């Protein structure tokens, strides 16, 4: 069993790399979109706030598996433009499916961080002749980044664990590799070992993130 597990170890690590790649891309896209939506949610226009609020509520309360199936079957399998065509692979659809709930959560994190800054800081900076853009860049934004980092890392760990759903739509990730290995070797003891290995790999990647997040939260409470 040990020899079989060692033989499959490179493939399992490669599968974990696919999961990490999906999580990084999904959080990158979700963070950019979330910051944009979060900024719009602070608009003085009621209609803009209502639209962004609806976006956040829809994608924060939708099951991630449903969103992955949604993006998998709503987006085409191939993009055609005149005589030119390009395939639209499943892993990109999974990234979009994970980025949607990530963006809704980042928008809420960003809005909460901005609103947590006391208004007195804006007034004090204005009294010192700072412009509004300078106040945001030099005073508000550094504090927001510090307050956003712990919940953002928690969200990243959650998105990383959700990438295990990618195998359900045909992405060759760690879960799919473990299933292939189990079916190929076809022994109960190896199946148990390979799924324990999969669990250990996810734990080894996500647990340090969780510990670091707790340290940042504790530091934030002290300051």
CSV table of C-alpha atoms in Angstrom, one decimal:
chain,number,residue,atom,x,y,z
A,1,UNK,CA,0.0,0.0,0.0
A,2,UNK,CA,2.8,2.4,0.9
A,3,UNK,CA,4.5,1.9,-2.4
A,4,UNK,CA,1.3,2.5,-4.3
A,5,UNK,CA,0.7,5.7,-2.3
A,6,UNK,CA,4.2,6.9,-3.0
A,7,UNK,CA,3.7,6.2,-6.7
A,8,UNK,CA,0.5,8.3,-6.7
A,9,UNK,CA,1.9,11.1,-4.6
A,10,UNK,CA,3.2,13.3,-7.4
A,11,UNK,CA,-0.2,13.1,-9.1
A,12,UNK,CA,-2.0,14.0,-5.8
A,13,UNK,CA,0.3,17.0,-5.2
A,14,UNK,CA,-0.3,18.1,-8.8
A,15,UNK,CA,-4.0,17.9,-8.1
A,16,UNK,CA,-3.6,20.0,-5.0
A,17,UNK,CA,-1.8,22.5,-7.1
A,18,UNK,CA,-4.9,22.7,-9.4
A,19,UNK,CA,-7.1,23.4,-6.3
A,20,UNK,CA,-4.7,26.1,-5.1
A,21,UNK,CA,-4.6,27.7,-8.5
A,22,UNK,CA,-8.4,27.7,-8.7
A,23,UNK,CA,-8.6,29.3,-5.3
A,24,UNK,CA,-6.0,32.0,-6.0
A,25,UNK,CA,-7.6,33.0,-9.3
A,26,UNK,CA,-11.1,33.0,-7.8
A,27,UNK,CA,-10.1,35.1,-4.9
A,28,UNK,CA,-8.2,37.5,-7.2
A,29,UNK,CA,-11.2,38.0,-9.4
A,30,UNK,CA,-13.6,38.0,-6.5
A,31,UNK,CA,-11.5,40.7,-4.7
A,32,UNK,CA,-11.4,43.0,-7.7
A,33,UNK,CA,-15.1,42.6,-8.3
A,34,UNK,CA,-15.9,42.9,-4.6
A,35,UNK,CA,-14.0,46.1,-4.1
A,36,UNK,CA,-15.9,47.6,-7.1
A,37,UNK,CA,-19.2,46.4,-5.7
A,38,UNK,CA,-18.3,47.5,-2.2
A,39,UNK,CA,-17.4,51.0,-3.4
A,40,UNK,CA,-20.7,51.2,-5.3
A,41,UNK,CA,-22.6,50.2,-2.2
A,42,UNK,CA,-21.4,53.4,-0.5
A,43,UNK,CA,-22.9,55.5,-3.3
A,44,UNK,CA,-25.1,58.4,-2.3
A,45,UNK,CA,-27.6,57.2,-5.0
A,46,UNK,CA,-30.3,55.0,-3.5
A,47,UNK,CA,-30.8,53.0,-6.8
A,48,UNK,CA,-27.1,52.1,-7.0
A,49,UNK,CA,-27.1,51.0,-3.4
A,50,UNK,CA,-30.2,48.9,-4.0
A,51,UNK,CA,-28.6,47.1,-7.0
A,52,UNK,CA,-25.4,46.4,-5.2
A,53,UNK,CA,-27.3,45.2,-2.1
A,54,UNK,CA,-29.3,42.8,-4.3
A,55,UNK,CA,-26.1,41.5,-5.9
A,56,UNK,CA,-24.5,40.9,-2.4
A,57,UNK,CA,-27.6,39.2,-1.1
A,58,UNK,CA,-28.0,36.9,-4.1
A,59,UNK,CA,-24.5,35.6,-4.2
A,60,UNK,CA,-23.9,35.5,-0.5
A,61,UNK,CA,-26.9,33.3,0.0
A,62,UNK,CA,-26.5,30.9,-3.0
A,63,UNK,CA,-24.9,27.5,-2.4
A,64,UNK,CA,-21.5,27.4,-4.0
A,65,UNK,CA,-22.2,24.1,-5.7
A,66,UNK,CA,-25.3,25.7,-7.3
A,67,UNK,CA,-23.2,28.6,-8.5
A,68,UNK,CA,-20.6,26.2,-10.0
A,69,UNK,CA,-23.3,24.3,-11.9
A,70,UNK,CA,-24.8,27.6,-12.9
A,71,UNK,CA,-21.6,28.9,-14.5
A,72,UNK,CA,-20.8,25.6,-16.0
A,73,UNK,CA,-24.0,25.3,-17.9
A,74,UNK,CA,-24.9,29.0,-18.5
A,75,UNK,CA,-21.6,29.9,-20.2
A,76,UNK,CA,-20.9,28.3,-23.5
A,77,UNK,CA,-18.4,25.5,-24.0
A,78,UNK,CA,-16.9,27.4,-27.0
A,79,UNK,CA,-16.8,31.1,-27.9
A,80,UNK,CA,-17.3,31.9,-31.6
A,81,UNK,CA,-16.5,35.3,-33.2
A,82,UNK,CA,-16.9,35.2,-37.0
A,83,UNK,CA,-14.5,32.5,-38.2
A,84,UNK,CA,-12.5,32.5,-35.0
A,85,UNK,CA,-13.4,30.2,-32.1
A,86,UNK,CA,-11.9,29.5,-28.7
A,87,UNK,CA,-12.8,26.8,-26.1
A,88,UNK,CA,-14.2,27.9,-22.8
A,89,UNK,CA,-12.8,25.3,-20.4
A,90,UNK,CA,-14.6,24.1,-17.3
A,91,UNK,CA,-11.9,25.3,-14.9
A,92,UNK,CA,-12.5,28.9,-15.9
A,93,UNK,CA,-16.2,28.4,-15.2
A,94,UNK,CA,-15.3,27.0,-11.8
A,95,UNK,CA,-13.2,30.1,-11.1
A,96,UNK,CA,-16.1,32.4,-12.0
A,97,UNK,CA,-18.5,30.2,-9.9
A,98,UNK,CA,-16.2,30.6,-6.9
A,99,UNK,CA,-15.5,34.3,-7.6
A,100,UNK,CA,-19.1,35.3,-7.4
A,101,UNK,CA,-19.7,34.5,-3.7
A,102,UNK,CA,-16.2,35.7,-3.0
A,103,UNK,CA,-16.9,39.1,-4.5
A,104,UNK,CA,-20.2,39.4,-2.5
A,105,UNK,CA,-18.4,38.7,0.7
A,106,UNK,CA,-15.4,41.0,-0.1
A,107,UNK,CA,-17.9,43.8,-0.9
A,108,UNK,CA,-19.4,43.4,2.6
A,109,UNK,CA,-16.0,43.2,4.2
A,110,UNK,CA,-14.9,46.4,2.3
A,111,UNK,CA,-18.2,48.3,3.2
A,112,UNK,CA,-17.9,47.3,6.8
A,113,UNK,CA,-14.2,48.4,7.0
A,114,UNK,CA,-15.0,51.8,5.4
A,115,UNK,CA,-17.9,52.4,7.8
A,116,UNK,CA,-15.9,51.4,10.8
A,117,UNK,CA,-13.6,54.4,10.4
A,118,UNK,CA,-14.9,57.2,12.7
A,119,UNK,CA,-16.2,60.2,10.9
A,120,UNK,CA,-14.1,62.4,13.2
A,121,UNK,CA,-11.0,61.2,11.4
A,122,UNK,CA,-12.3,62.6,8.1
A,123,UNK,CA,-13.2,65.9,9.8
A,124,UNK,CA,-9.9,66.2,11.6
A,125,UNK,CA,-8.0,65.5,8.3
A,126,UNK,CA,-10.2,68.1,6.4
A,127,UNK,CA,-9.4,70.7,9.1
A,128,UNK,CA,-5.7,70.1,8.3
A,129,UNK,CA,-6.3,70.9,4.6
A,130,UNK,CA,-6.1,67.3,3.4
A,131,UNK,CA,-8.1,66.7,0.2
A,132,UNK,CA,-10.7,63.9,0.2
A,133,UNK,CA,-8.5,61.7,-2.0
A,134,UNK,CA,-5.5,62.2,0.3
A,135,UNK,CA,-7.6,61.4,3.4
A,136,UNK,CA,-8.8,58.1,1.8
A,137,UNK,CA,-5.3,57.1,0.5
A,138,UNK,CA,-3.2,58.1,3.5
A,139,UNK,CA,-5.6,57.7,6.5
A,140,UNK,CA,-8.6,55.5,5.7
A,141,UNK,CA,-7.2,52.9,3.3
A,142,UNK,CA,-4.3,51.7,5.6
A,143,UNK,CA,-6.8,51.1,8.4
A,144,UNK,CA,-9.2,49.4,6.1
A,145,UNK,CA,-6.6,47.0,4.8
A,146,UNK,CA,-5.6,46.0,8.3
A,147,UNK,CA,-9.2,45.4,9.3
A,148,UNK,CA,-10.1,43.6,6.1
A,149,UNK,CA,-7.1,41.2,6.1
A,150,UNK,CA,-8.4,38.6,8.7
A,151,UNK,CA,-11.9,38.1,7.2
A,152,UNK,CA,-10.4,38.1,3.7
A,153,UNK,CA,-8.0,35.3,4.7
A,154,UNK,CA,-10.9,33.4,6.3
A,155,UNK,CA,-12.8,33.7,3.1
A,156,UNK,CA,-9.8,32.5,1.1
A,157,UNK,CA,-9.5,29.4,3.3
A,158,UNK,CA,-13.2,28.8,2.7
A,159,UNK,CA,-12.9,29.2,-1.1
A,160,UNK,CA,-9.9,26.9,-1.1
A,161,UNK,CA,-11.9,24.1,0.6
A,162,UNK,CA,-14.8,24.8,-1.8
A,163,UNK,CA,-12.5,24.0,-4.8
A,164,UNK,CA,-13.1,20.3,-4.0
A,165,UNK,CA,-16.4,20.7,-5.8
A,166,UNK,CA,-14.6,21.4,-9.0
A,167,UNK,CA,-14.2,17.6,-9.7
A,168,UNK,CA,-18.0,17.4,-10.0
A,169,UNK,CA,-17.9,19.3,-13.3
A,170,UNK,CA,-14.9,17.5,-14.8
A,171,UNK,CA,-11.9,19.5,-13.5
A,172,UNK,CA,-9.0,17.2,-12.8
A,173,UNK,CA,-8.1,18.4,-9.3
A,174,UNK,CA,-7.0,16.6,-6.1
A,175,UNK,CA,-10.4,14.9,-5.5
A,176,UNK,CA,-10.6,13.7,-9.0
A,177,UNK,CA,-7.0,12.4,-8.9
A,178,UNK,CA,-7.8,10.6,-5.6
A,179,UNK,CA,-10.8,9.0,-7.2
A,180,UNK,CA,-8.9,7.9,-10.2
A,181,UNK,CA,-6.1,6.4,-8.0
A,182,UNK,CA,-8.7,4.6,-5.9
A,183,UNK,CA,-10.5,3.1,-8.9
A,184,UNK,CA,-7.2,2.1,-10.6
A,185,UNK,CA,-5.7,0.3,-7.6
A,186,UNK,CA,-9.1,-1.0,-6.5
A,187,UNK,CA,-8.1,-2.0,-2.9
A,188,UNK,CA,-10.0,-0.9,0.2
A,189,UNK,CA,-6.9,-0.2,2.3
A,190,UNK,CA,-5.5,2.0,-0.5
A,191,UNK,CA,-8.8,3.8,-0.9
A,192,UNK,CA,-8.8,4.7,2.8
A,193,UNK,CA,-5.1,5.8,2.7
A,194,UNK,CA,-5.5,7.9,-0.4
A,195,UNK,CA,-8.6,9.8,1.0
A,196,UNK,CA,-6.7,10.3,4.3
A,197,UNK,CA,-3.9,11.7,2.3
A,198,UNK,CA,-6.2,14.1,0.5
A,199,UNK,CA,-7.7,15.2,3.8
A,200,UNK,CA,-4.1,15.8,5.2
A,201,UNK,CA,-3.1,17.8,2.1
A,202,UNK,CA,-6.1,20.2,2.4
A,203,UNK,CA,-5.5,20.5,6.2
A,204,UNK,CA,-1.7,21.2,5.7
A,205,UNK,CA,-2.6,24.0,3.3
A,206,UNK,CA,-5.6,25.6,5.1
A,207,UNK,CA,-4.6,25.2,8.8
A,208,UNK,CA,-1.6,27.6,8.7
A,209,UNK,CA,-3.9,30.2,7.0
A,210,UNK,CA,-6.4,29.8,9.9
A,211,UNK,CA,-3.7,30.1,12.5
A,212,UNK,CA,-2.3,33.2,10.9
A,213,UNK,CA,-5.8,34.7,10.7
A,214,UNK,CA,-6.3,34.2,14.4
A,215,UNK,CA,-3.0,35.9,15.1
A,216,UNK,CA,-3.9,38.9,13.0
A,217,UNK,CA,-7.3,39.1,14.7
A,218,UNK,CA,-5.7,39.0,18.1
A,219,UNK,CA,-3.2,41.8,17.0
A,220,UNK,CA,-6.1,43.8,15.7
A,221,UNK,CA,-8.0,43.5,19.0
A,222,UNK,CA,-4.9,44.7,21.0
A,223,UNK,CA,-4.5,47.7,18.7
